[in-house]
XYZ file of C-alpha atoms in Angstrom:
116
model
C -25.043 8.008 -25.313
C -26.132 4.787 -23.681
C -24.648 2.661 -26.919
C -21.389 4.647 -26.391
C -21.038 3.595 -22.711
C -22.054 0.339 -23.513
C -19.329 0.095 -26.764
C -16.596 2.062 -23.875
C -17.703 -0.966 -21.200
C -17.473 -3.912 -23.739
C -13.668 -2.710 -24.886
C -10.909 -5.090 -23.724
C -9.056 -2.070 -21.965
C -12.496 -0.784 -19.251
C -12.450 -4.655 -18.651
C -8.907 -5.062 -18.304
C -8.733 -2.069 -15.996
C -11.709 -3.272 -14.384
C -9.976 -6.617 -13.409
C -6.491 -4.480 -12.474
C -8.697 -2.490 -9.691
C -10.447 -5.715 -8.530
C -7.054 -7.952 -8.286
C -5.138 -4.587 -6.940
C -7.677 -3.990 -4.007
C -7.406 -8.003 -3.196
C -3.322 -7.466 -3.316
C -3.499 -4.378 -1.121
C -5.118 -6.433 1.397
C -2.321 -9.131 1.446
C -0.037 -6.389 1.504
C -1.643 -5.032 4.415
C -1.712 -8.292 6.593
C 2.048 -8.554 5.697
C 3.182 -5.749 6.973
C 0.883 -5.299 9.980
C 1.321 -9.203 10.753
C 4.555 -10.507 9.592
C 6.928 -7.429 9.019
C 6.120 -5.053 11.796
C 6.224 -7.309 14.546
C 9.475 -8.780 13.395
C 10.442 -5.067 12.846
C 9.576 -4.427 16.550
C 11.379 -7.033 18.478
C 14.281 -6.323 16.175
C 14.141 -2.565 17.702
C 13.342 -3.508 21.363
C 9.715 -4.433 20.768
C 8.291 -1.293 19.876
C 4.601 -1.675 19.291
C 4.586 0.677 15.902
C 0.797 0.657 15.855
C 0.850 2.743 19.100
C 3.452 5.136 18.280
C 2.822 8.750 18.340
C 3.548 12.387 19.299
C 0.702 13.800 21.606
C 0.263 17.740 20.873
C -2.607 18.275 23.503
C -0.434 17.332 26.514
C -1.827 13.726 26.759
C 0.200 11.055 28.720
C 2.044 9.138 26.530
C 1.529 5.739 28.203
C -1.853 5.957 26.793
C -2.909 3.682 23.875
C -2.978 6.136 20.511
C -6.551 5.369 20.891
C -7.296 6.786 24.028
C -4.896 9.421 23.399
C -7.058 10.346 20.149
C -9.829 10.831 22.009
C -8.539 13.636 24.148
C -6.675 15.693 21.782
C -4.196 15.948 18.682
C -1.785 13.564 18.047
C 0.804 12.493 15.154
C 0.685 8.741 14.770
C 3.952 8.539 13.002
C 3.580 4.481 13.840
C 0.667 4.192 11.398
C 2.404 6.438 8.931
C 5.589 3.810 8.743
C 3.467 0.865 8.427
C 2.063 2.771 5.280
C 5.276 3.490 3.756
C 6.021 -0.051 4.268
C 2.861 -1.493 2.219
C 3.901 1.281 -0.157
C 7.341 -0.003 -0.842
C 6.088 -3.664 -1.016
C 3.632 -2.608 -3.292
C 5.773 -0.415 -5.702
C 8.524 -3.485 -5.477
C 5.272 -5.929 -6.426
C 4.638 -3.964 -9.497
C 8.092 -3.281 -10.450
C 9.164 -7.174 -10.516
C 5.756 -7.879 -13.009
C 6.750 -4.987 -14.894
C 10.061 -5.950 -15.369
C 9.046 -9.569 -15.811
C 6.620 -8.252 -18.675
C 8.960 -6.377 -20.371
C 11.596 -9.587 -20.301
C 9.066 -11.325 -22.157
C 8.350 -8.498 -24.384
C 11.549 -8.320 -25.685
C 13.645 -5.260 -26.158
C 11.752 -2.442 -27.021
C 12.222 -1.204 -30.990
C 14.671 1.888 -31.902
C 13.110 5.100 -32.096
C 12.741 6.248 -35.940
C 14.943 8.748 -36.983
């Protein structure tokens, strides 16, 4: 079994994927400093400078001038602020992936006709 695992490691596809997870987990990170420092801030003071971090719906009766912090700490709450910054890295990351894809596939070529 050990020779298997070592043939399955050594084959160009575990080390290709390998490299994918390592390079993906570096990108999410960039993707994550661009939206929390670049796009939601611009976001913000294009909507009247909401802070997005600190948005949320209290549903413990907390005061809502507290910081989403604080206002964790005594009760339920739905941070719907954190929840648009992740659909934002989301859709920069699906757009990432779709431009290489697409750029792959240029160079590709078309792809052949189906046999009949």
């Amino acid at each position: 079994m050990l020779k298997e695992f070592k043939a399955f490691i050594n084959q160009g596809n575990a080390l290709d994927l390998a490299v994918g997870v390592l390079i993906g987990a570096a990108f999410g990170k960039i993707v994550n400093s661009l939206v929390v420092d670049i796009i939601t801030p611009v976001l913000s003071l294009a909507l009247g400078r909401i802070d997005f971090a600190n948005r949320y719906i209290p549903l413990a009766g907390q005061d809502r001038a507290l910081a989403l912090a604080d206002a964790k700490k005594l009760g339920a709450v739905i941070s719907y602020g954190a929840f648009v910054n992740n659909v934002v890295e989301f859709l920069i990351v699906a757009f990432s992936i779709f431009i290489v894809v697409r750029q792959i596939n240029r160079l590709r070529g078309p792809a052949p006709a189906p046999k009949a």
